[in-house]
Amino acid sequence: MASRKESSGAAGSGFGASKGKGKAAATGDSAVKQVQIDGLVVLKIIKHYQEEGQGNEVVQGVLLGLVVDDRLEITNCFPFPQHTEDDADFDEVQYQMEMMRSLRHVNIDHLHVGWYQSTYYGSFVTRALLDSQFSYQHAIEESVVLIYDPIKTAQGSLSLKAYRLTPKLMEVCKEKDFSPEALKKANIAYENMFEEVPIVIKNSYLINVMLWELEKKSAVADRHELLSLASSNHLGKSLQLLMDRVDEMSQDIVKYNTYLRNVSKQQQQKHQYQQRRQQENIQRQSRGEAPLPEEDINKLFKPLQPPARMDSLLIAGQINTYCQNIKEFNAQNLGKLFMAQALQDYNN
């Protein structure tokens, strides 16, 4: 899936980059304060997952629209086609270019403004998503990634969130230096890696009238189904994924502690070598001999490369996401429990 998202980021520069960069040059500020999504786009994303998403299979697609002031309007989308590795002749970049060109011919918004992806129990904070979103924002400054959670949506409330990389993280990704020193200098932590952009779903007046009519015709029993408590499988799976990420974090901590021990050991070896060298020069001078030539100690003791800390930050961010999901899950079930009890008391 990573290769698919990286290729989509490259394709975005063909249709959306000039739009985004032109606005940035004109206003001096390309930050997106709000994302406005047409209801049809939301339905297309949901339908795409229902047709092609199986279990933990992730579906992705392209977002199309335009930028109005500080608002990103998403008016259309199309999915990435599912194909196997055997389809060697399939060119995803060419596919996207042809799709956007066809939409332009029928007078539909065709500017590339981001991409969307489904998530499995909220496990979307990954290195692949980071690299892909960086490619998009580097080419199309106002682009966002929409994260659709079908599991939360199945519980009765639409889960759709928009994210962007923070300016600090964009600078670090441009330098491609993810060492602990670089991240500390940039003051990067998992809390300020991604920024969530508020979403507003907009429908036409005719669609709103239709939804109102459907709501009046719906049976009362159907509405009460939303008050049923979610299965414990959801909570159990979230806790299992949380424990897996905690184990990964523990492994990263062990690697970092090993690096620190090796650095300390190397420093001791350097100090011992310098002392032996100094004592030998003193003995040579006492015998009237020339001191030994100076040597570059860094060639004898090559500096150890610190482990990259970006993966650890992503794991920490994913742990935070799982904790938020579990907190929301418990609060939602508690609210349903109170509502169900209130309805039961009212009926009695």
XYZ file of N, CA, C and O in Angstrom, residues 107-284:
712
model
N -16.551 18.837 -17.239
C -16.763 20.033 -16.410
C -17.041 19.688 -14.947
O -17.918 20.263 -14.298
N -16.264 18.748 -14.416
C -16.324 18.392 -12.996
C -14.999 18.793 -12.363
O -13.945 18.693 -12.986
N -15.052 19.257 -11.106
C -13.823 19.663 -10.419
C -12.781 18.559 -10.503
O -13.037 17.410 -10.129
N -11.602 18.916 -10.992
C -10.578 17.910 -11.242
C -9.265 18.221 -10.518
O -8.303 17.472 -10.670
N -9.215 19.291 -9.738
C -7.972 19.630 -9.055
C -7.709 18.667 -7.902
O -8.582 18.376 -7.098
N -6.503 18.191 -7.834
C -6.078 17.235 -6.820
C -5.868 17.971 -5.494
O -5.032 18.852 -5.400
N -6.615 17.615 -4.451
C -6.509 18.322 -3.175
C -6.203 17.382 -2.014
O -6.258 17.807 -0.850
N -5.873 16.134 -2.286
C -5.528 15.221 -1.219
C -5.940 13.799 -1.530
O -6.193 13.442 -2.676
N -6.060 13.001 -0.484
C -6.400 11.591 -0.651
C -7.119 11.105 0.599
O -7.123 11.773 1.621
N -7.750 9.952 0.481
C -8.438 9.366 1.625
C -7.985 7.934 1.828
O -7.464 7.288 0.922
N -8.196 7.451 3.054
C -7.791 6.096 3.403
C -8.681 5.584 4.525
O -9.024 6.329 5.445
N -9.061 4.337 4.433
C -9.773 3.712 5.542
C -8.771 3.254 6.593
O -7.571 3.152 6.327
N -9.255 2.992 7.778
C -8.374 2.565 8.867
C -8.977 1.358 9.560
O -10.196 1.140 9.521
N -8.132 0.563 10.177
C -8.551 -0.645 10.871
C -8.349 -0.433 12.360
O -7.210 -0.399 12.836
N -9.449 -0.209 13.088
C -9.403 0.082 14.520
C -8.497 1.274 14.829
O -7.796 1.307 15.826
N -8.485 2.266 13.931
C -7.726 3.485 14.178
C -6.231 3.362 13.982
O -5.480 4.250 14.409
N -5.760 2.303 13.338
C -4.313 2.101 13.166
C -3.845 2.751 11.865
O -3.490 2.075 10.902
N -3.841 4.067 11.842
C -3.444 4.783 10.635
C -2.161 5.593 10.810
O -1.604 6.097 9.828
N -1.665 5.752 12.038
C -0.449 6.541 12.266
C 0.753 5.660 11.943
O 1.303 4.971 12.801
N 1.146 5.655 10.673
C 2.229 4.805 10.197
C 3.229 5.636 9.407
O 2.950 6.778 9.009
N 4.380 5.024 9.141
C 5.404 5.706 8.354
C 4.953 5.880 6.906
O 5.272 6.882 6.260
N 4.192 4.894 6.387
C 3.699 4.998 5.010
C 2.774 6.197 4.855
O 2.860 6.949 3.873
N 1.874 6.413 5.827
C 0.977 7.568 5.754
C 1.765 8.863 5.874
O 1.471 9.843 5.180
N 2.766 8.882 6.744
C 3.592 10.086 6.912
C 4.297 10.442 5.606
O 4.274 11.602 5.168
N 4.917 9.447 4.965
C 5.641 9.709 3.723
C 4.698 10.162 2.613
O 5.024 11.074 1.831
N 3.531 9.544 2.537
C 2.584 9.898 1.479
C 2.024 11.305 1.674
O 1.949 12.082 0.725
N 1.649 11.638 2.910
C 1.108 12.974 3.161
C 2.172 14.041 2.956
O 1.868 15.155 2.505
N 3.422 13.721 3.271
C 4.495 14.682 2.998
C 4.620 14.937 1.501
O 4.804 16.081 1.072
N 4.520 13.872 0.698
C 4.593 14.041 -0.757
C 3.459 14.931 -1.254
O 3.654 15.792 -2.117
N 2.266 14.731 -0.698
C 1.118 15.544 -1.110
C 1.315 17.008 -0.714
O 1.152 17.918 -1.533
N 1.639 17.248 0.553
C 1.754 18.634 1.007
C 2.947 19.339 0.374
O 2.926 20.566 0.214
N 3.974 18.589 0.041
C 5.117 19.201 -0.618
C 4.745 19.660 -2.025
O 5.247 20.692 -2.501
N 3.867 18.911 -2.697
C 3.448 19.266 -4.053
C 2.213 20.153 -4.053
O 2.106 21.091 -4.838
N 1.256 19.862 -3.157
C -0.007 20.600 -3.082
C -0.144 21.097 -1.653
O -0.476 20.337 -0.750
N 0.110 22.346 -1.428
C 0.298 22.844 -0.072
C -0.950 22.729 0.794
O -0.866 22.600 2.007
N -2.148 22.784 0.197
C -3.378 22.740 0.986
C -3.955 21.339 1.126
O -5.059 21.172 1.649
N -3.273 20.321 0.668
C -3.839 18.977 0.629
C -4.007 18.401 2.034
O -3.281 18.744 2.963
N -4.977 17.502 2.165
C -5.264 16.827 3.428
C -5.411 15.336 3.153
O -5.528 14.899 2.008
N -5.420 14.571 4.226
C -5.751 13.152 4.138
C -6.981 12.917 5.004
O -7.035 13.329 6.166
N -7.989 12.291 4.415
C -9.206 11.939 5.143
C -9.076 10.507 5.646
O -8.746 9.600 4.875
N -9.327 10.311 6.921
C -9.267 8.983 7.529
C -10.695 8.550 7.857
O -11.382 9.187 8.667
N -11.131 7.471 7.212
C -12.482 6.948 7.434
C -12.379 5.672 8.262
O -11.640 4.746 7.910
N -13.092 5.638 9.386
C -13.088 4.478 10.272
C -14.423 3.754 10.130
O -15.441 4.186 10.697
N -14.471 2.642 9.391
C -15.750 1.942 9.198
C -16.252 1.254 10.456
O -17.459 1.046 10.615
N -15.348 0.890 11.367
C -15.769 0.194 12.582
C -16.515 1.143 13.506
O -17.565 0.810 14.061
N -15.976 2.357 13.689
C -16.691 3.357 14.482
C -18.003 3.750 13.816
O -19.023 3.961 14.485
N -17.984 3.871 12.496
C -19.197 4.253 11.772
C -20.286 3.213 11.958
O -21.473 3.553 12.067
N -19.896 1.929 12.009
C -20.880 0.862 12.199
C -21.538 0.929 13.563
O -22.616 0.358 13.765
N -20.935 1.647 14.524
C -21.513 1.786 15.863
C -22.599 2.862 15.918
O -23.222 3.046 16.958
N -22.792 3.582 14.810
C -23.899 4.537 14.784
C -23.514 5.976 14.559
O -24.389 6.834 14.454
N -22.200 6.306 14.498
C -21.789 7.694 14.268
C -20.682 7.709 13.215
O -19.729 6.928 13.302
N -20.821 8.600 12.251
C -19.849 8.688 11.179
C -18.487 9.115 11.725
O -18.379 10.106 12.442
N -17.453 8.353 11.394
C -16.088 8.669 11.832
C -15.262 9.045 10.598
O -14.835 8.180 9.831
N -15.075 10.339 10.412
C -14.315 10.857 9.274
C -13.516 12.059 9.766
O -14.096 13.044 10.225
N -12.187 11.967 9.678
C -11.330 13.030 10.179
C -10.311 13.429 9.105
O -9.885 12.596 8.304
N -9.952 14.710 9.119
C -8.978 15.250 8.168
C -7.712 15.634 8.909
O -7.775 16.277 9.970
N -6.558 15.259 8.356
C -5.271 15.536 8.995
C -4.310 16.164 7.999
O -4.400 15.930 6.780
N -3.383 16.953 8.558
C -2.273 17.517 7.817
C -1.016 17.409 8.674
O -1.091 17.310 9.894
N 0.137 17.427 8.028
C 1.389 17.462 8.764
C 1.643 18.883 9.252
O 1.386 19.852 8.530
N 2.149 19.012 10.456
C 2.451 20.333 10.996
C 3.654 20.935 10.268
O 4.477 20.198 9.701
N 3.775 22.264 10.250
C 4.929 22.896 9.583
C 6.269 22.414 10.128
O 7.233 22.247 9.378
N 6.363 22.175 11.436
C 7.619 21.695 12.013
C 8.002 20.340 11.434
O 9.168 20.099 11.072
N 7.024 19.456 11.351
C 7.313 18.123 10.819
C 7.626 18.184 9.327
O 8.451 17.409 8.833
N 7.003 19.089 8.604
C 7.308 19.242 7.177
C 8.768 19.632 6.980
O 9.450 19.117 6.083
N 9.274 20.530 7.817
C 10.672 20.937 7.722
C 11.616 19.774 8.008
O 12.628 19.592 7.343
N 11.274 18.972 9.028
C 12.115 17.815 9.357
C 12.105 16.802 8.221
O 13.147 16.236 7.862
N 10.937 16.565 7.622
C 10.846 15.609 6.509
C 11.604 16.107 5.284
O 12.171 15.304 4.533
N 11.639 17.418 5.073
C 12.408 17.955 3.943
C 13.896 17.705 4.138
O 14.619 17.366 3.192
N 14.378 17.860 5.365
C 15.791 17.614 5.662
C 16.124 16.130 5.709
O 17.290 15.748 5.576
N 15.109 15.274 5.919
C 15.281 13.811 6.001
C 16.268 13.422 7.102
O 17.015 12.452 6.972
N 16.263 14.187 8.164
C 17.112 13.897 9.308
C 16.213 13.606 10.506
O 15.622 14.505 11.088
N 16.082 12.306 10.840
C 15.194 11.891 11.912
C 15.983 11.432 13.135
O 15.508 10.605 13.913
N 17.177 11.963 13.298
C 17.991 11.625 14.463
C 17.386 12.260 15.714
O 16.622 13.236 15.636
N 17.712 11.721 16.891
C 17.176 12.327 18.134
C 17.533 13.795 18.272
O 16.731 14.595 18.763
N 18.749 14.181 17.843
C 19.163 15.585 17.967
C 18.314 16.490 17.085
O 17.905 17.580 17.505
N 18.051 16.035 15.836
C 17.264 16.864 14.912
C 15.829 17.022 15.399
O 15.259 18.123 15.340
N 15.233 15.941 15.896
C 13.860 16.024 16.383
C 13.766 16.870 17.652
O 12.795 17.606 17.853
N 14.790 16.764 18.497
C 14.794 17.580 19.707
C 14.976 19.054 19.359
O 14.332 19.931 19.967
N 15.827 19.338 18.385
C 16.038 20.725 17.977
C 14.773 21.331 17.390
O 14.467 22.506 17.609
N 14.031 20.528 16.623
C 12.787 21.009 16.021
C 11.613 20.956 16.987
O 10.510 21.384 16.624
N 11.852 20.423 18.201
C 10.809 20.312 19.222
C 9.623 19.502 18.706
O 8.451 19.896 18.822
N 9.934 18.334 18.124
C 8.909 17.454 17.565
C 8.574 16.363 18.578
O 9.457 15.661 19.064
N 7.310 16.244 18.912
C 6.803 15.149 19.730
C 5.575 14.571 19.018
O 5.094 15.126 18.021
N 5.070 13.453 19.534
C 3.951 12.827 18.833
C 2.702 13.698 18.870
O 1.834 13.586 18.009
N 2.618 14.617 19.864
C 1.432 15.473 19.937
C 1.383 16.519 18.824
O 0.295 16.971 18.454
N 2.541 16.931 18.299
C 2.545 17.991 17.278
C 3.072 17.497 15.935
O 3.701 18.247 15.202
N 2.808 16.222 15.623
C 3.183 15.700 14.312
C 2.074 15.943 13.286
O 2.330 16.359 12.166
N 0.844 15.671 13.702
C -0.313 15.866 12.823
C -1.231 16.920 13.427
O -1.336 17.041 14.648
N -1.880 17.661 12.566
C -2.891 18.612 13.009
C -4.228 18.234 12.374
O -4.308 17.971 11.178
N -5.259 18.170 13.197
C -6.591 17.817 12.706
C -7.315 19.074 12.244
O -7.308 20.097 12.931
N -7.940 18.973 11.077
C -8.663 20.103 10.495
C -10.158 19.835 10.653
O -10.630 18.732 10.337
N -10.934 20.814 11.149
C -12.385 20.601 11.305
C -13.057 20.283 9.976
O -12.687 20.820 8.926
N -14.048 19.408 10.029
C -14.772 18.967 8.836
C -16.222 19.426 8.927
O -16.854 19.316 9.985
N -16.728 19.921 7.813
C -18.138 20.260 7.676
C -18.675 19.518 6.459
O -18.104 19.618 5.363
N -19.755 18.750 6.659
C -20.384 18.021 5.552
C -21.550 18.855 5.043
O -22.435 19.242 5.815
N -21.541 19.130 3.752
C -22.549 20.003 3.151
C -23.380 19.212 2.143
O -22.841 18.478 1.311
N -24.680 19.368 2.238
C -25.610 18.759 1.284
C -26.454 19.849 0.632
O -26.654 20.926 1.205
N -26.965 19.541 -0.533
C -27.867 20.480 -1.190
C -29.210 20.480 -0.466
O -29.516 19.590 0.333
N -30.037 21.476 -0.753
C -31.335 21.571 -0.091
C -32.233 20.400 -0.446
O -32.999 19.900 0.394
N -32.136 19.906 -1.674
C -32.965 18.771 -2.076
C -32.587 17.516 -1.298
O -33.456 16.742 -0.888
N -31.285 17.318 -1.090
C -30.851 16.145 -0.325
C -31.298 16.263 1.128
O -31.727 15.276 1.739
N -31.226 17.463 1.688
C -31.684 17.654 3.066
C -33.168 17.359 3.204
O -33.607 16.757 4.196
N -33.963 17.771 2.214
C -35.397 17.473 2.238
C -35.634 15.973 2.171
O -36.475 15.414 2.893
N -34.875 15.282 1.311
C -35.030 13.831 1.185
C -34.667 13.125 2.496
O -35.362 12.206 2.938
N -33.572 13.553 3.135
C -33.179 12.952 4.405
C -34.229 13.187 5.479
O -34.484 12.324 6.323
N -34.847 14.364 5.460
C -35.897 14.660 6.428
C -37.105 13.752 6.219
O -37.700 13.248 7.186
N -37.442 13.503 4.958
C -38.564 12.619 4.662
C -38.238 11.180 5.079
O -39.091 10.470 5.627
N -37.004 10.736 4.833
C -36.613 9.377 5.222
C -36.623 9.219 6.735
O -36.981 8.163 7.260
N -36.213 10.269 7.450
C -36.200 10.191 8.904
C -37.622 10.081 9.455
O -37.883 9.346 10.417
N -38.586 10.779 8.830
C -39.968 10.701 9.304
C -40.572 9.326 9.026
O -41.403 8.844 9.791
N -40.135 8.679 7.937
C -40.688 7.373 7.590
C -40.022 6.226 8.345
O -40.530 5.111 8.338
N -38.856 6.480 8.950
C -38.142 5.400 9.634
C -38.909 4.951 10.870
O -39.558 5.753 11.548
N -38.848 3.665 11.151
C -39.554 3.096 12.299
C -38.841 3.455 13.590
O -37.633 3.631 13.623
N -39.607 3.525 14.665
C -39.024 3.855 15.961
C -38.062 2.775 16.408
O -37.031 3.035 17.020
N -38.367 1.521 16.074
C -37.496 0.411 16.474
C -36.109 0.553 15.859
O -35.106 0.203 16.474
N -36.056 1.040 14.627
C -34.757 1.215 13.974
C -33.913 2.245 14.713
O -32.700 2.114 14.803
N -34.540 3.294 15.218
C -33.796 4.315 15.939
C -33.254 3.757 17.257
O -32.181 4.126 17.698
N -34.027 2.861 17.878
C -33.585 2.304 19.148
C -32.386 1.379 18.977
O -31.693 1.089 19.952
N -32.133 0.894 17.756
C -30.978 0.023 17.544
C -29.672 0.750 17.817
O -28.666 0.136 18.167
N -29.666 2.067 17.660
C -28.454 2.834 17.930
C -28.098 2.835 19.405
O -26.964 3.149 19.773
N -29.074 2.491 20.262
C -28.821 2.479 21.707
C -28.265 1.142 22.184
O -27.929 1.005 23.359
N -28.173 0.146 21.287
C -27.639 -1.144 21.710
C -26.150 -1.005 21.982
O -25.423 -0.321 21.268
N -25.690 -1.683 23.061
C -24.282 -1.609 23.432
C -23.435 -2.348 22.418
O -23.818 -3.405 21.917
N -22.269 -1.783 22.114
C -21.379 -2.401 21.134
C -20.827 -3.704 21.699
O -20.747 -3.923 22.900
N -20.427 -4.561 20.792
C -19.862 -5.851 21.197
C -18.535 -5.642 21.905
O -17.788 -4.715 21.613
N -18.262 -6.540 22.855
C -16.986 -6.452 23.569
C -15.807 -6.767 22.669
O -14.664 -6.523 23.047
N -16.069 -7.355 21.476
C -14.973 -7.652 20.554
C -14.238 -6.387 20.145
O -13.025 -6.407 19.936
N -14.979 -5.301 20.007
C -14.361 -4.031 19.615
C -13.370 -3.564 20.674
O -12.236 -3.189 20.360
N -13.782 -3.594 21.920
C -12.900 -3.176 23.000
C -11.716 -4.128 23.133
O -10.572 -3.689 23.318
N -11.979 -5.428 23.008
C -10.891 -6.405 23.123
C -9.857 -6.251 22.023
O -8.645 -6.336 22.275
N -10.325 -6.011 20.798
C -9.393 -5.840 19.687
C -8.579 -4.566 19.851
O -7.365 -4.549 19.584
N -9.217 -3.500 20.301
C -8.491 -2.245 20.517
C -7.424 -2.413 21.595
O -6.302 -1.919 21.455
N -7.766 -3.131 22.659
C -6.785 -3.359 23.721
C -5.629 -4.228 23.229
O -4.469 -4.004 23.607
N -5.936 -5.213 22.385
C -4.876 -6.070 21.851
C -3.917 -5.274 20.971
O -2.687 -5.413 21.075
N -4.464 -4.406 20.111
C -3.617 -3.564 19.271
C -2.806 -2.593 20.119
O -1.641 -2.307 19.809
N -3.415 -2.088 21.181
C -2.701 -1.184 22.079
C -1.518 -1.896 22.732
O -0.406 -1.348 22.811
N -1.725 -3.126 23.169
C -0.638 -3.884 23.779
C 0.471 -4.182 22.779
O 1.664 -4.156 23.118
N 0.096 -4.443 21.520
C 1.113 -4.689 20.486
C 1.989 -3.456 20.275
O 3.219 -3.565 20.150
N 1.364 -2.278 20.252
C 2.149 -1.057 20.069
C 3.028 -0.781 21.286
O 4.142 -0.282 21.148
N 2.522 -1.096 22.481
C 3.340 -0.917 23.680
C 4.552 -1.835 23.642
O 5.667 -1.449 24.030
N 4.363 -3.062 23.142
C 5.497 -3.983 23.001
C 6.525 -3.433 22.009
O 7.740 -3.534 22.236
N 6.045 -2.851 20.915
C 6.962 -2.259 19.934
C 7.727 -1.087 20.546
O 8.928 -0.918 20.298
N 7.026 -0.292 21.351
C 7.694 0.822 22.019
C 8.759 0.315 22.978
O 9.852 0.887 23.080
N 8.458 -0.778 23.683
C 9.446 -1.357 24.599
C 10.682 -1.841 23.845
O 11.816 -1.658 24.308
N 10.470 -2.431 22.678
C 11.607 -2.879 21.870
C 12.450 -1.700 21.401
O 13.682 -1.771 21.394
N 11.798 -0.607 21.035
C 12.548 0.587 20.625
C 13.339 1.162 21.797
O 14.466 1.654 21.623
N 12.756 1.111 22.988
C 13.469 1.605 24.171
C 14.699 0.747 24.446
O 15.772 1.261 24.786
N 14.564 -0.566 24.271
C 15.709 -1.462 24.462
C 16.810 -1.145 23.448
O 18.005 -1.097 23.795
N 16.419 -0.900 22.200
C 17.409 -0.560 21.171
C 18.128 0.741 21.519
O 19.350 0.850 21.351
N 17.378 1.716 21.999
C 17.993 3.000 22.325
C 18.916 2.881 23.538
O 19.992 3.485 23.571
N 18.504 2.099 24.524
C 19.376 1.884 25.683
C 20.650 1.144 25.290
O 21.735 1.434 25.817
N 20.520 0.201 24.353
C 21.714 -0.497 23.855
C 22.649 0.468 23.152
O 23.877 0.401 23.311
N 22.079 1.388 22.378
C 22.895 2.403 21.703
C 23.630 3.274 22.724
O 24.828 3.551 22.569
N 22.934 3.675 23.791
C 23.579 4.501 24.817
C 24.710 3.747 25.510
O 25.778 4.327 25.792
N 24.515 2.458 25.784
C 25.583 1.672 26.401
C 26.784 1.546 25.482
O 27.936 1.640 25.915
N 26.527 1.340 24.184
C 27.627 1.226 23.227
C 28.388 2.538 23.096
O 29.619 2.545 22.963
N 27.656 3.668 23.143
C 28.320 4.972 23.084
C 29.199 5.172 24.307
O 30.347 5.650 24.215
N 28.674 4.814 25.485
C 29.469 4.952 26.705
C 30.708 4.050 26.659
O 31.810 4.471 27.062
N 30.545 2.855 26.164
C 31.682 1.939 26.050
C 32.723 2.474 25.084
O 33.936 2.398 25.329
N 32.284 3.047 23.975
C 33.217 3.612 23.001
C 33.957 4.813 23.579
O 35.155 4.996 23.317
N 33.259 5.627 24.356
C 33.910 6.775 24.981
C 34.997 6.321 25.956
O 36.078 6.927 26.025
N 34.737 5.267 26.690
C 35.764 4.726 27.593
C 36.973 4.215 26.808
O 38.125 4.444 27.214
N 36.716 3.547 25.687
C 37.817 3.054 24.857
C 38.639 4.214 24.293
O 39.868 4.140 24.228
N 37.960 5.277 23.886
C 38.672 6.462 23.395
C 39.558 7.048 24.490
O 40.722 7.404 24.255
N 38.989 7.165 25.683
C 39.740 7.745 26.797
C 40.950 6.884 27.140
O 42.066 7.420 27.360
N 40.792 5.563 27.167
C 41.911 4.675 27.454
C 42.983 4.760 26.369
O 44.183 4.766 26.655
N 42.551 4.854 25.118
C 43.509 4.960 24.018
C 44.313 6.255 24.119
O 45.543 6.272 23.931
N 43.607 7.362 24.412
C 44.300 8.644 24.535
C 45.286 8.635 25.700
O 46.388 9.200 25.610
N 44.933 7.989 26.820
C 45.850 7.904 27.963
C 47.096 7.089 27.616
O 48.222 7.486 27.952
N 46.883 5.940 26.952
C 48.041 5.130 26.545
C 48.926 5.906 25.579
O 50.164 5.858 25.654
N 48.310 6.622 24.675
C 49.069 7.416 23.694
C 49.882 8.507 24.409
O 51.046 8.759 24.073
N 49.259 9.160 25.374
C 49.933 10.222 26.099
C 51.103 9.673 26.921
O 52.194 10.261 26.938
N 50.913 8.545 27.594
C 51.996 7.937 28.368
C 53.150 7.495 27.468
O 54.333 7.664 27.817
N 52.818 6.958 26.303
C 53.872 6.520 25.384
C 54.676 7.712 24.875
O 55.910 7.635 24.738
N 54.030 8.835 24.616
C 54.745 10.033 24.159
C 55.654 10.571 25.262
O 56.751 11.066 24.994
N 55.183 10.492 26.512
C 56.028 10.941 27.626
C 57.289 10.078 27.709
O 58.414 10.586 27.900
N 57.138 8.763 27.556
C 58.286 7.869 27.599
C 59.236 8.143 26.427
O 60.471 8.116 26.585
N 58.679 8.419 25.246
C 59.526 8.706 24.077
C 60.301 10.013 24.272
O 61.463 10.127 23.883
